[in-house]
Amino acid sequence: MKAPYIVVDGLDGCGKGTQILMLAERARDKGGRKLLFTKEPGGVPLATEIRRLFKSNLGMEASSLTQSLLMWASRRAYLEGSVWPALDAGTPVISDRGDSSTLAYQVYAKQAPELEGEFWRMRKLIFGERVPTLYIIIDVPAEVARTRSLTDNTHSSSFDKKPLDWFERVRDGFSVFAKAIPDKVVIIDGNRSPEEVQKDFYQIVSETCGW
Ligand code: TYD
Protein backbone atom coordinates (compact mmCIF):
# COMPACT_ATOMS: atom_id res chain seq x y z
CA MET A 1 0.00 0.00 0.00
CA LYS A 2 1.26 3.46 -0.92
CA ALA A 3 1.69 5.87 1.99
CA PRO A 4 -1.27 8.29 2.09
CA TYR A 5 -1.10 12.07 2.01
CA ILE A 6 -3.89 13.40 4.22
CA VAL A 7 -4.81 17.09 4.35
CA VAL A 8 -6.65 18.41 7.39
CA ASP A 9 -8.41 21.67 6.74
CA GLY A 10 -11.14 23.99 7.93
CA LEU A 11 -11.88 27.47 9.22
CA ASP A 12 -9.55 29.17 11.67
CA GLY A 13 -10.95 28.03 15.02
CA CYS A 14 -12.40 24.74 13.67
CA GLY A 15 -10.20 22.77 16.07
CA LYS A 16 -7.90 21.09 13.54
CA GLY A 17 -4.79 21.92 15.60
CA THR A 18 -6.26 20.15 18.63
CA GLN A 19 -7.33 17.15 16.55
CA ILE A 20 -3.88 16.80 15.00
CA LEU A 21 -2.23 16.98 18.45
CA MET A 22 -4.60 14.34 19.81
CA LEU A 23 -3.85 12.12 16.81
CA ALA A 24 -0.09 12.55 17.32
CA GLU A 25 -0.38 11.47 20.96
CA ARG A 26 -2.54 8.51 20.14
CA ALA A 27 -0.33 7.36 17.27
CA ARG A 28 2.68 7.56 19.60
CA ASP A 29 0.93 5.59 22.35
CA LYS A 30 -0.06 2.88 19.89
CA GLY A 31 3.51 1.73 19.49
CA GLY A 32 4.97 4.68 17.65
CA ARG A 33 3.07 4.63 14.38
CA LYS A 34 5.19 6.68 12.03
CA LEU A 35 3.60 9.79 10.54
CA LEU A 36 4.98 13.06 9.21
CA PHE A 37 3.09 15.97 10.76
CA THR A 38 3.54 19.11 8.75
CA LYS A 39 1.85 22.40 7.96
CA GLU A 40 1.08 24.76 5.09
CA PRO A 41 2.26 27.33 4.29
CA GLY A 42 5.66 26.18 5.58
CA GLY A 43 7.39 22.86 6.08
CA VAL A 44 10.60 23.62 4.16
CA PRO A 45 12.84 26.74 4.35
CA LEU A 46 11.65 28.33 1.09
CA ALA A 47 7.98 27.80 2.00
CA THR A 48 8.63 29.20 5.49
CA GLU A 49 10.04 32.34 3.86
CA ILE A 50 6.96 32.58 1.62
CA ARG A 51 4.78 32.15 4.72
CA ARG A 52 6.55 35.10 6.36
CA LEU A 53 5.89 37.27 3.29
CA PHE A 54 2.31 36.04 2.98
CA LYS A 55 1.55 36.89 6.62
CA SER A 56 3.23 40.31 6.47
CA ASN A 57 1.14 43.43 5.84
CA LEU A 58 2.31 43.39 2.22
CA GLY A 59 1.16 39.80 1.77
CA MET A 60 -2.17 40.37 3.49
CA GLU A 61 -2.92 43.37 1.27
CA ALA A 62 -1.96 41.53 -1.94
CA SER A 63 -4.59 40.64 -4.53
CA SER A 64 -6.23 37.21 -4.64
CA LEU A 65 -4.16 36.19 -7.63
CA THR A 66 -0.87 37.29 -6.06
CA GLN A 67 -1.72 35.48 -2.83
CA SER A 68 -2.74 32.36 -4.77
CA LEU A 69 0.54 32.33 -6.65
CA LEU A 70 2.48 32.67 -3.39
CA MET A 71 0.54 29.73 -1.96
CA TRP A 72 1.11 27.55 -5.03
CA ALA A 73 4.82 28.35 -5.06
CA SER A 74 5.07 27.55 -1.37
CA ARG A 75 3.10 24.33 -1.92
CA ARG A 76 5.30 23.10 -4.72
CA ALA A 77 8.44 23.70 -2.61
CA TYR A 78 6.74 21.87 0.26
CA LEU A 79 5.79 18.90 -1.94
CA GLU A 80 9.23 18.57 -3.46
CA GLY A 81 11.15 19.09 -0.24
CA SER A 82 9.01 17.43 2.39
CA VAL A 83 5.82 15.60 1.37
CA TRP A 84 7.05 13.57 -1.60
CA PRO A 85 10.30 12.40 0.03
CA ALA A 86 8.28 11.21 3.06
CA LEU A 87 5.74 9.38 0.88
CA ASP A 88 8.54 7.82 -1.15
CA ALA A 89 10.01 6.52 2.12
CA GLY A 90 6.62 5.00 3.01
CA THR A 91 5.71 7.55 5.70
CA PRO A 92 2.10 8.78 5.75
CA VAL A 93 1.81 12.58 5.75
CA ILE A 94 -0.66 14.58 7.84
CA SER A 95 -0.72 18.11 6.50
CA ASP A 96 -2.33 20.93 8.46
CA ARG A 97 -3.98 22.77 5.51
CA GLY A 98 -3.61 22.23 1.79
CA ASP A 99 -4.86 23.52 -1.55
CA SER A 100 -8.43 23.40 -0.21
CA SER A 101 -7.44 26.56 1.75
CA THR A 102 -6.42 28.34 -1.44
CA LEU A 103 -9.89 27.83 -2.89
CA ALA A 104 -11.57 28.76 0.40
CA TYR A 105 -9.50 31.85 1.22
CA GLN A 106 -8.10 33.29 -1.99
CA VAL A 107 -11.03 32.48 -4.31
CA TYR A 108 -14.05 32.51 -1.98
CA ALA A 109 -13.20 34.69 1.03
CA LYS A 110 -11.40 37.25 -1.12
CA GLN A 111 -14.21 37.06 -3.69
CA ALA A 112 -12.30 36.27 -6.86
CA PRO A 113 -14.68 33.95 -8.77
CA GLU A 114 -12.66 34.54 -11.95
CA LEU A 115 -9.88 32.49 -10.33
CA GLU A 116 -11.93 29.35 -9.77
CA GLY A 117 -11.05 27.76 -13.12
CA GLU A 118 -7.41 28.78 -12.64
CA PHE A 119 -7.47 27.12 -9.24
CA TRP A 120 -8.23 23.70 -10.74
CA ARG A 121 -5.69 24.21 -13.54
CA MET A 122 -2.96 25.21 -11.08
CA ARG A 123 -3.85 22.21 -8.94
CA LYS A 124 -3.06 19.93 -11.89
CA LEU A 125 0.18 21.72 -12.65
CA ILE A 126 1.46 21.75 -9.06
CA PHE A 127 0.43 18.24 -7.95
CA GLY A 128 0.57 16.41 -11.27
CA GLU A 129 -0.57 12.86 -10.59
CA ARG A 130 0.32 13.10 -6.91
CA VAL A 131 -2.78 14.78 -5.48
CA PRO A 132 -3.54 14.24 -1.78
CA THR A 133 -5.13 10.90 -0.93
CA LEU A 134 -7.81 12.43 1.28
CA TYR A 135 -8.95 15.77 2.68
CA ILE A 136 -10.54 15.84 6.13
CA ILE A 137 -12.44 19.09 6.53
CA ILE A 138 -13.51 19.92 10.06
CA ASP A 139 -16.68 21.92 9.66
CA VAL A 140 -18.06 24.38 12.21
CA PRO A 141 -20.57 27.19 11.78
CA ALA A 142 -18.97 30.55 10.95
CA GLU A 143 -20.06 32.11 14.28
CA VAL A 144 -18.49 29.27 16.26
CA ALA A 145 -15.21 29.51 14.37
CA ARG A 146 -15.07 33.26 14.73
CA THR A 147 -15.82 33.24 18.46
CA ARG A 148 -13.31 30.48 19.09
CA SER A 149 -10.57 32.13 17.10
CA LEU A 150 -11.14 35.50 18.76
CA THR A 151 -10.89 34.02 22.26
CA ASP A 152 -8.01 31.66 21.51
CA ASN A 153 -4.69 33.44 22.05
CA THR A 154 -2.73 30.74 20.26
CA HIS A 155 -4.21 32.01 17.01
CA SER A 156 -2.15 34.90 15.76
CA SER A 157 -3.28 34.84 12.16
CA SER A 158 -4.40 38.19 10.75
CA PHE A 159 -7.30 36.30 9.16
CA ASP A 160 -8.75 35.78 12.65
CA LYS A 161 -9.84 39.39 13.09
CA LYS A 162 -12.11 39.13 10.07
CA PRO A 163 -15.87 39.77 10.16
CA LEU A 164 -18.47 37.03 10.21
CA ASP A 165 -19.22 37.14 6.50
CA TRP A 166 -15.54 36.40 5.79
CA PHE A 167 -15.83 33.20 7.83
CA GLU A 168 -19.04 32.36 5.96
CA ARG A 169 -17.33 32.76 2.60
CA VAL A 170 -14.39 30.59 3.70
CA ARG A 171 -16.85 27.92 4.78
CA ASP A 172 -18.64 28.15 1.42
CA GLY A 173 -15.29 27.67 -0.31
CA PHE A 174 -14.59 24.46 1.60
CA SER A 175 -18.06 23.24 0.75
CA VAL A 176 -17.53 23.92 -2.97
CA PHE A 177 -14.17 22.11 -2.80
CA ALA A 178 -15.81 19.08 -1.17
CA LYS A 179 -18.61 18.97 -3.75
CA ALA A 180 -16.15 19.23 -6.65
CA ILE A 181 -14.17 16.12 -5.61
CA PRO A 182 -16.52 14.23 -3.28
CA ASP A 183 -14.60 10.95 -3.38
CA LYS A 184 -11.54 12.74 -1.95
CA VAL A 185 -13.16 14.74 0.85
CA VAL A 186 -14.64 13.77 4.20
CA ILE A 187 -16.39 16.46 6.22
CA ILE A 188 -16.47 16.00 9.99
CA ASP A 189 -18.79 17.91 12.30
CA GLY A 190 -16.41 19.96 14.45
CA ASN A 191 -19.14 21.49 16.57
CA ARG A 192 -18.79 18.81 19.28
CA SER A 193 -16.37 18.09 22.09
CA PRO A 194 -12.75 17.48 20.98
CA GLU A 195 -13.05 13.86 22.19
CA GLU A 196 -16.13 13.21 20.06
CA VAL A 197 -14.54 14.78 17.00
CA GLN A 198 -11.39 12.73 17.62
CA LYS A 199 -13.33 9.47 17.43
CA ASP A 200 -14.32 10.16 13.82
CA PHE A 201 -11.03 11.80 12.98
CA TYR A 202 -8.90 8.94 14.27
CA GLN A 203 -11.04 6.34 12.58
CA ILE A 204 -10.73 8.02 9.18
CA VAL A 205 -6.97 8.47 9.54
CA SER A 206 -6.38 4.92 10.72
CA GLU A 207 -8.47 3.45 7.89
CA THR A 208 -6.69 5.59 5.33
CA CYS A 209 -3.29 4.55 6.72
CA GLY A 210 -4.34 0.88 6.73
CA TRP A 211 -3.73 0.44 10.50
P1 TYD B 1 -1.76 29.93 10.50
O1 TYD B 1 -1.23 30.83 11.56
O2 TYD B 1 -0.96 28.75 10.10
O3 TYD B 1 -3.22 29.56 10.90
P2 TYD B 1 -3.94 28.17 11.05
O4 TYD B 1 -3.40 27.56 12.31
O5 TYD B 1 -5.38 28.55 11.12
O6 TYD B 1 -3.62 27.34 9.83
O7 TYD B 1 -2.03 30.84 9.24
C1 TYD B 1 -2.31 30.33 8.03
C2 TYD B 1 -3.32 31.25 7.41
O8 TYD B 1 -3.11 31.20 6.02
C3 TYD B 1 -4.75 30.79 7.67
O9 TYD B 1 -5.52 31.88 8.12
C4 TYD B 1 -5.26 30.38 6.32
C5 TYD B 1 -4.34 31.05 5.36
N1 TYD B 1 -4.11 30.30 4.11
C6 TYD B 1 -4.58 30.85 2.92
O10 TYD B 1 -5.15 31.95 2.91
N2 TYD B 1 -4.39 30.15 1.75
C7 TYD B 1 -3.75 28.96 1.72
O11 TYD B 1 -3.60 28.36 0.62
C8 TYD B 1 -3.27 28.40 2.96
C9 TYD B 1 -2.56 27.08 2.97
C10 TYD B 1 -3.47 29.12 4.13
PDB file of C-alpha atoms and ligand atoms in Angstrom:
ATOM      1  CA  MET A   1       0.000   0.000   0.000  1.00  0.00           C
ATOM      2  CA  LYS A   2       1.262   3.459  -0.921  1.00  0.00           C
ATOM      3  CA  ALA A   3       1.691   5.870   1.993  1.00  0.00           C
ATOM      4  CA  PRO A   4      -1.272   8.294   2.091  1.00  0.00           C
ATOM      5  CA  TYR A   5      -1.101  12.068   2.011  1.00  0.00           C
ATOM      6  CA  ILE A   6      -3.887  13.399   4.224  1.00  0.00           C
ATOM      7  CA  VAL A   7      -4.806  17.090   4.346  1.00  0.00           C
ATOM      8  CA  VAL A   8      -6.653  18.406   7.390  1.00  0.00           C
ATOM      9  CA  ASP A   9      -8.415  21.672   6.739  1.00  0.00           C
ATOM     10  CA  GLY A  10     -11.143  23.991   7.935  1.00  0.00           C
ATOM     11  CA  LEU A  11     -11.882  27.474   9.220  1.00  0.00           C
ATOM     12  CA  ASP A  12      -9.546  29.166  11.674  1.00  0.00           C
ATOM     13  CA  GLY A  13     -10.955  28.030  15.017  1.00  0.00           C
ATOM     14  CA  CYS A  14     -12.400  24.742  13.666  1.00  0.00           C
ATOM     15  CA  GLY A  15     -10.198  22.767  16.071  1.00  0.00           C
ATOM     16  CA  LYS A  16      -7.895  21.091  13.536  1.00  0.00           C
ATOM     17  CA  GLY A  17      -4.787  21.917  15.597  1.00  0.00           C
ATOM     18  CA  THR A  18      -6.255  20.147  18.629  1.00  0.00           C
ATOM     19  CA  GLN A  19      -7.333  17.155  16.545  1.00  0.00           C
ATOM     20  CA  ILE A  20      -3.881  16.802  14.997  1.00  0.00           C
ATOM     21  CA  LEU A  21      -2.228  16.979  18.447  1.00  0.00           C
ATOM     22  CA  MET A  22      -4.598  14.335  19.809  1.00  0.00           C
ATOM     23  CA  LEU A  23      -3.850  12.123  16.806  1.00  0.00           C
ATOM     24  CA  ALA A  24      -0.094  12.553  17.322  1.00  0.00           C
ATOM     25  CA  GLU A  25      -0.381  11.473  20.963  1.00  0.00           C
ATOM     26  CA  ARG A  26      -2.535   8.512  20.138  1.00  0.00           C
ATOM     27  CA  ALA A  27      -0.326   7.361  17.272  1.00  0.00           C
ATOM     28  CA  ARG A  28       2.681   7.563  19.599  1.00  0.00           C
ATOM     29  CA  ASP A  29       0.925   5.592  22.349  1.00  0.00           C
ATOM     30  CA  LYS A  30      -0.063   2.884  19.893  1.00  0.00           C
ATOM     31  CA  GLY A  31       3.510   1.725  19.489  1.00  0.00           C
ATOM     32  CA  GLY A  32       4.965   4.682  17.647  1.00  0.00           C
ATOM     33  CA  ARG A  33       3.065   4.635  14.379  1.00  0.00           C
ATOM     34  CA  LYS A  34       5.190   6.679  12.028  1.00  0.00           C
ATOM     35  CA  LEU A  35       3.603   9.785  10.541  1.00  0.00           C
ATOM     36  CA  LEU A  36       4.976  13.057   9.213  1.00  0.00           C
ATOM     37  CA  PHE A  37       3.087  15.973  10.761  1.00  0.00           C
ATOM     38  CA  THR A  38       3.536  19.106   8.745  1.00  0.00           C
ATOM     39  CA  LYS A  39       1.850  22.403   7.964  1.00  0.00           C
ATOM     40  CA  GLU A  40       1.081  24.760   5.085  1.00  0.00           C
ATOM     41  CA  PRO A  41       2.264  27.328   4.286  1.00  0.00           C
ATOM     42  CA  GLY A  42       5.663  26.180   5.578  1.00  0.00           C
ATOM     43  CA  GLY A  43       7.386  22.865   6.081  1.00  0.00           C
ATOM     44  CA  VAL A  44      10.601  23.625   4.157  1.00  0.00           C
ATOM     45  CA  PRO A  45      12.839  26.738   4.350  1.00  0.00           C
ATOM     46  CA  LEU A  46      11.646  28.325   1.091  1.00  0.00           C
ATOM     47  CA  ALA A  47       7.981  27.800   2.003  1.00  0.00           C
ATOM     48  CA  THR A  48       8.626  29.198   5.488  1.00  0.00           C
ATOM     49  CA  GLU A  49      10.036  32.341   3.863  1.00  0.00           C
ATOM     50  CA  ILE A  50       6.963  32.582   1.625  1.00  0.00           C
ATOM     51  CA  ARG A  51       4.777  32.148   4.724  1.00  0.00           C
ATOM     52  CA  ARG A  52       6.550  35.101   6.361  1.00  0.00           C
ATOM     53  CA  LEU A  53       5.885  37.268   3.286  1.00  0.00           C
ATOM     54  CA  PHE A  54       2.307  36.043   2.984  1.00  0.00           C
ATOM     55  CA  LYS A  55       1.548  36.889   6.616  1.00  0.00           C
ATOM     56  CA  SER A  56       3.234  40.314   6.469  1.00  0.00           C
ATOM     57  CA  ASN A  57       1.143  43.430   5.835  1.00  0.00           C
ATOM     58  CA  LEU A  58       2.309  43.392   2.219  1.00  0.00           C
ATOM     59  CA  GLY A  59       1.163  39.803   1.771  1.00  0.00           C
ATOM     60  CA  MET A  60      -2.167  40.374   3.494  1.00  0.00           C
ATOM     61  CA  GLU A  61      -2.919  43.365   1.267  1.00  0.00           C
ATOM     62  CA  ALA A  62      -1.959  41.534  -1.945  1.00  0.00           C
ATOM     63  CA  SER A  63      -4.594  40.640  -4.535  1.00  0.00           C
ATOM     64  CA  SER A  64      -6.229  37.212  -4.644  1.00  0.00           C
ATOM     65  CA  LEU A  65      -4.158  36.188  -7.630  1.00  0.00           C
ATOM     66  CA  THR A  66      -0.866  37.293  -6.059  1.00  0.00           C
ATOM     67  CA  GLN A  67      -1.720  35.476  -2.830  1.00  0.00           C
ATOM     68  CA  SER A  68      -2.743  32.359  -4.765  1.00  0.00           C
ATOM     69  CA  LEU A  69       0.543  32.325  -6.651  1.00  0.00           C
ATOM     70  CA  LEU A  70       2.482  32.674  -3.389  1.00  0.00           C
ATOM     71  CA  MET A  71       0.536  29.732  -1.958  1.00  0.00           C
ATOM     72  CA  TRP A  72       1.112  27.551  -5.033  1.00  0.00           C
ATOM     73  CA  ALA A  73       4.824  28.349  -5.058  1.00  0.00           C
ATOM     74  CA  SER A  74       5.069  27.550  -1.368  1.00  0.00           C
ATOM     75  CA  ARG A  75       3.097  24.333  -1.918  1.00  0.00           C
ATOM     76  CA  ARG A  76       5.302  23.104  -4.720  1.00  0.00           C
ATOM     77  CA  ALA A  77       8.442  23.695  -2.612  1.00  0.00           C
ATOM     78  CA  TYR A  78       6.743  21.865   0.256  1.00  0.00           C
ATOM     79  CA  LEU A  79       5.786  18.904  -1.938  1.00  0.00           C
ATOM     80  CA  GLU A  80       9.233  18.568  -3.465  1.00  0.00           C
ATOM     81  CA  GLY A  81      11.153  19.090  -0.237  1.00  0.00           C
ATOM     82  CA  SER A  82       9.007  17.429   2.386  1.00  0.00           C
ATOM     83  CA  VAL A  83       5.823  15.597   1.365  1.00  0.00           C
ATOM     84  CA  TRP A  84       7.047  13.570  -1.604  1.00  0.00           C
ATOM     85  CA  PRO A  85      10.299  12.400   0.029  1.00  0.00           C
ATOM     86  CA  ALA A  86       8.284  11.210   3.061  1.00  0.00           C
ATOM     87  CA  LEU A  87       5.737   9.383   0.883  1.00  0.00           C
ATOM     88  CA  ASP A  88       8.540   7.815  -1.149  1.00  0.00           C
ATOM     89  CA  ALA A  89      10.010   6.522   2.117  1.00  0.00           C
ATOM     90  CA  GLY A  90       6.622   4.998   3.014  1.00  0.00           C
ATOM     91  CA  THR A  91       5.712   7.554   5.702  1.00  0.00           C
ATOM     92  CA  PRO A  92       2.100   8.775   5.747  1.00  0.00           C
ATOM     93  CA  VAL A  93       1.808  12.576   5.753  1.00  0.00           C
ATOM     94  CA  ILE A  94      -0.662  14.580   7.842  1.00  0.00           C
ATOM     95  CA  SER A  95      -0.724  18.112   6.500  1.00  0.00           C
ATOM     96  CA  ASP A  96      -2.333  20.933   8.456  1.00  0.00           C
ATOM     97  CA  ARG A  97      -3.981  22.771   5.513  1.00  0.00           C
ATOM     98  CA  GLY A  98      -3.610  22.234   1.790  1.00  0.00           C
ATOM     99  CA  ASP A  99      -4.864  23.520  -1.546  1.00  0.00           C
ATOM    100  CA  SER A 100      -8.433  23.400  -0.206  1.00  0.00           C
ATOM    101  CA  SER A 101      -7.443  26.559   1.750  1.00  0.00           C
ATOM    102  CA  THR A 102      -6.415  28.344  -1.442  1.00  0.00           C
ATOM    103  CA  LEU A 103      -9.892  27.829  -2.895  1.00  0.00           C
ATOM    104  CA  ALA A 104     -11.572  28.760   0.399  1.00  0.00           C
ATOM    105  CA  TYR A 105      -9.500  31.847   1.218  1.00  0.00           C
ATOM    106  CA  GLN A 106      -8.097  33.292  -1.991  1.00  0.00           C
ATOM    107  CA  VAL A 107     -11.026  32.483  -4.307  1.00  0.00           C
ATOM    108  CA  TYR A 108     -14.046  32.512  -1.980  1.00  0.00           C
ATOM    109  CA  ALA A 109     -13.201  34.689   1.025  1.00  0.00           C
ATOM    110  CA  LYS A 110     -11.405  37.246  -1.123  1.00  0.00           C
ATOM    111  CA  GLN A 111     -14.212  37.063  -3.689  1.00  0.00           C
ATOM    112  CA  ALA A 112     -12.305  36.273  -6.864  1.00  0.00           C
ATOM    113  CA  PRO A 113     -14.677  33.948  -8.772  1.00  0.00           C
ATOM    114  CA  GLU A 114     -12.662  34.541 -11.949  1.00  0.00           C
ATOM    115  CA  LEU A 115      -9.877  32.491 -10.334  1.00  0.00           C
ATOM    116  CA  GLU A 116     -11.927  29.352  -9.765  1.00  0.00           C
ATOM    117  CA  GLY A 117     -11.054  27.761 -13.120  1.00  0.00           C
ATOM    118  CA  GLU A 118      -7.413  28.776 -12.644  1.00  0.00           C
ATOM    119  CA  PHE A 119      -7.465  27.119  -9.241  1.00  0.00           C
ATOM    120  CA  TRP A 120      -8.225  23.698 -10.742  1.00  0.00           C
ATOM    121  CA  ARG A 121      -5.694  24.211 -13.538  1.00  0.00           C
ATOM    122  CA  MET A 122      -2.956  25.209 -11.082  1.00  0.00           C
ATOM    123  CA  ARG A 123      -3.849  22.214  -8.943  1.00  0.00           C
ATOM    124  CA  LYS A 124      -3.060  19.926 -11.894  1.00  0.00           C
ATOM    125  CA  LEU A 125       0.184  21.715 -12.654  1.00  0.00           C
ATOM    126  CA  ILE A 126       1.462  21.748  -9.061  1.00  0.00           C
ATOM    127  CA  PHE A 127       0.430  18.243  -7.948  1.00  0.00           C
ATOM    128  CA  GLY A 128       0.571  16.413 -11.269  1.00  0.00           C
ATOM    129  CA  GLU A 129      -0.573  12.858 -10.592  1.00  0.00           C
ATOM    130  CA  ARG A 130       0.324  13.100  -6.914  1.00  0.00           C
ATOM    131  CA  VAL A 131      -2.783  14.785  -5.483  1.00  0.00           C
ATOM    132  CA  PRO A 132      -3.542  14.242  -1.781  1.00  0.00           C
ATOM    133  CA  THR A 133      -5.128  10.901  -0.930  1.00  0.00           C
ATOM    134  CA  LEU A 134      -7.806  12.433   1.281  1.00  0.00           C
ATOM    135  CA  TYR A 135      -8.952  15.770   2.684  1.00  0.00           C
ATOM    136  CA  ILE A 136     -10.540  15.842   6.131  1.00  0.00           C
ATOM    137  CA  ILE A 137     -12.436  19.087   6.528  1.00  0.00           C
ATOM    138  CA  ILE A 138     -13.515  19.923  10.060  1.00  0.00           C
ATOM    139  CA  ASP A 139     -16.680  21.918   9.664  1.00  0.00           C
ATOM    140  CA  VAL A 140     -18.055  24.378  12.206  1.00  0.00           C
ATOM    141  CA  PRO A 141     -20.568  27.193  11.777  1.00  0.00           C
ATOM    142  CA  ALA A 142     -18.969  30.545  10.948  1.00  0.00           C
ATOM    143  CA  GLU A 143     -20.064  32.106  14.281  1.00  0.00           C
ATOM    144  CA  VAL A 144     -18.489  29.271  16.261  1.00  0.00           C
ATOM    145  CA  ALA A 145     -15.205  29.511  14.373  1.00  0.00           C
ATOM    146  CA  ARG A 146     -15.066  33.262  14.735  1.00  0.00           C
ATOM    147  CA  THR A 147     -15.824  33.242  18.460  1.00  0.00           C
ATOM    148  CA  ARG A 148     -13.308  30.484  19.090  1.00  0.00           C
ATOM    149  CA  SER A 149     -10.565  32.127  17.104  1.00  0.00           C
ATOM    150  CA  LEU A 150     -11.139  35.499  18.761  1.00  0.00           C
ATOM    151  CA  THR A 151     -10.893  34.021  22.257  1.00  0.00           C
ATOM    152  CA  ASP A 152      -8.009  31.660  21.514  1.00  0.00           C
ATOM    153  CA  ASN A 153      -4.689  33.441  22.045  1.00  0.00           C
ATOM    154  CA  THR A 154      -2.730  30.741  20.264  1.00  0.00           C
ATOM    155  CA  HIS A 155      -4.214  32.009  17.009  1.00  0.00           C
ATOM    156  CA  SER A 156      -2.149  34.899  15.764  1.00  0.00           C
ATOM    157  CA  SER A 157      -3.282  34.836  12.157  1.00  0.00           C
ATOM    158  CA  SER A 158      -4.400  38.188  10.750  1.00  0.00           C
ATOM    159  CA  PHE A 159      -7.304  36.300   9.164  1.00  0.00           C
ATOM    160  CA  ASP A 160      -8.748  35.779  12.651  1.00  0.00           C
ATOM    161  CA  LYS A 161      -9.839  39.386  13.093  1.00  0.00           C
ATOM    162  CA  LYS A 162     -12.110  39.131  10.075  1.00  0.00           C
ATOM    163  CA  PRO A 163     -15.874  39.771  10.161  1.00  0.00           C
ATOM    164  CA  LEU A 164     -18.471  37.031  10.213  1.00  0.00           C
ATOM    165  CA  ASP A 165     -19.216  37.140   6.496  1.00  0.00           C
ATOM    166  CA  TRP A 166     -15.538  36.401   5.788  1.00  0.00           C
ATOM    167  CA  PHE A 167     -15.831  33.202   7.825  1.00  0.00           C
ATOM    168  CA  GLU A 168     -19.040  32.362   5.964  1.00  0.00           C
ATOM    169  CA  ARG A 169     -17.328  32.760   2.604  1.00  0.00           C
ATOM    170  CA  VAL A 170     -14.387  30.591   3.703  1.00  0.00           C
ATOM    171  CA  ARG A 171     -16.853  27.916   4.776  1.00  0.00           C
ATOM    172  CA  ASP A 172     -18.644  28.148   1.424  1.00  0.00           C
ATOM    173  CA  GLY A 173     -15.288  27.674  -0.309  1.00  0.00           C
ATOM    174  CA  PHE A 174     -14.589  24.458   1.596  1.00  0.00           C
ATOM    175  CA  SER A 175     -18.059  23.236   0.754  1.00  0.00           C
ATOM    176  CA  VAL A 176     -17.529  23.917  -2.974  1.00  0.00           C
ATOM    177  CA  PHE A 177     -14.173  22.110  -2.797  1.00  0.00           C
ATOM    178  CA  ALA A 178     -15.807  19.077  -1.165  1.00  0.00           C
ATOM    179  CA  LYS A 179     -18.606  18.969  -3.747  1.00  0.00           C
ATOM    180  CA  ALA A 180     -16.154  19.226  -6.649  1.00  0.00           C
ATOM    181  CA  ILE A 181     -14.166  16.123  -5.606  1.00  0.00           C
ATOM    182  CA  PRO A 182     -16.523  14.230  -3.280  1.00  0.00           C
ATOM    183  CA  ASP A 183     -14.600  10.947  -3.382  1.00  0.00           C
ATOM    184  CA  LYS A 184     -11.538  12.736  -1.945  1.00  0.00           C
ATOM    185  CA  VAL A 185     -13.156  14.737   0.849  1.00  0.00           C
ATOM    186  CA  VAL A 186     -14.644  13.771   4.196  1.00  0.00           C
ATOM    187  CA  ILE A 187     -16.391  16.462   6.218  1.00  0.00           C
ATOM    188  CA  ILE A 188     -16.466  15.998   9.994  1.00  0.00           C
ATOM    189  CA  ASP A 189     -18.791  17.914  12.296  1.00  0.00           C
ATOM    190  CA  GLY A 190     -16.405  19.957  14.449  1.00  0.00           C
ATOM    191  CA  ASN A 191     -19.139  21.493  16.574  1.00  0.00           C
ATOM    192  CA  ARG A 192     -18.792  18.807  19.281  1.00  0.00           C
ATOM    193  CA  SER A 193     -16.373  18.088  22.086  1.00  0.00           C
ATOM    194  CA  PRO A 194     -12.755  17.480  20.985  1.00  0.00           C
ATOM    195  CA  GLU A 195     -13.052  13.864  22.191  1.00  0.00           C
ATOM    196  CA  GLU A 196     -16.126  13.206  20.065  1.00  0.00           C
ATOM    197  CA  VAL A 197     -14.541  14.780  17.005  1.00  0.00           C
ATOM    198  CA  GLN A 198     -11.393  12.733  17.619  1.00  0.00           C
ATOM    199  CA  LYS A 199     -13.327   9.469  17.432  1.00  0.00           C
ATOM    200  CA  ASP A 200     -14.321  10.163  13.824  1.00  0.00           C
ATOM    201  CA  PHE A 201     -11.027  11.804  12.976  1.00  0.00           C
ATOM    202  CA  TYR A 202      -8.897   8.938  14.265  1.00  0.00           C
ATOM    203  CA  GLN A 203     -11.039   6.337  12.580  1.00  0.00           C
ATOM    204  CA  ILE A 204     -10.726   8.022   9.183  1.00  0.00           C
ATOM    205  CA  VAL A 205      -6.970   8.471   9.537  1.00  0.00           C
ATOM    206  CA  SER A 206      -6.379   4.916  10.722  1.00  0.00           C
ATOM    207  CA  GLU A 207      -8.469   3.453   7.891  1.00  0.00           C
ATOM    208  CA  THR A 208      -6.689   5.592   5.326  1.00  0.00           C
ATOM    209  CA  CYS A 209      -3.288   4.550   6.724  1.00  0.00           C
ATOM    210  CA  GLY A 210      -4.338   0.881   6.733  1.00  0.00           C
ATOM    211  CA  TRP A 211      -3.726   0.440  10.497  1.00  0.00           C
TER     212      TRP A 211
HETATM  213  P1  TYD B   1      -1.762  29.929  10.504  1.00  0.00           P
HETATM  214  O1  TYD B   1      -1.226  30.830  11.560  1.00  0.00           O
HETATM  215  O2  TYD B   1      -0.958  28.753  10.099  1.00  0.00           O
HETATM  216  O3  TYD B   1      -3.223  29.562  10.897  1.00  0.00           O
HETATM  217  P2  TYD B   1      -3.937  28.169  11.045  1.00  0.00           P
HETATM  218  O4  TYD B   1      -3.402  27.561  12.305  1.00  0.00           O
HETATM  219  O5  TYD B   1      -5.376  28.548  11.115  1.00  0.00           O
HETATM  220  O6  TYD B   1      -3.619  27.338   9.826  1.00  0.00           O
HETATM  221  O7  TYD B   1      -2.034  30.838   9.242  1.00  0.00           O
HETATM  222  C1  TYD B   1      -2.312  30.327   8.033  1.00  0.00           C
HETATM  223  C2  TYD B   1      -3.321  31.248   7.413  1.00  0.00           C
HETATM  224  O8  TYD B   1      -3.110  31.201   6.016  1.00  0.00           O
HETATM  225  C3  TYD B   1      -4.747  30.794   7.672  1.00  0.00           C
HETATM  226  O9  TYD B   1      -5.521  31.881   8.123  1.00  0.00           O
HETATM  227  C4  TYD B   1      -5.259  30.379   6.323  1.00  0.00           C
HETATM  228  C5  TYD B   1      -4.341  31.053   5.362  1.00  0.00           C
HETATM  229  N1  TYD B   1      -4.114  30.298   4.107  1.00  0.00           N
HETATM  230  C6  TYD B   1      -4.579  30.853   2.917  1.00  0.00           C
HETATM  231  O10 TYD B   1      -5.146  31.951   2.907  1.00  0.00           O
HETATM  232  N2  TYD B   1      -4.387  30.154   1.752  1.00  0.00           N
HETATM  233  C7  TYD B   1      -3.747  28.956   1.715  1.00  0.00           C
HETATM  234  O11 TYD B   1      -3.599  28.357   0.623  1.00  0.00           O
HETATM  235  C8  TYD B   1      -3.273  28.401   2.959  1.00  0.00           C
HETATM  236  C9  TYD B   1      -2.563  27.081   2.971  1.00  0.00           C
HETATM  237  C10 TYD B   1      -3.471  29.118   4.130  1.00  0.00           C
END
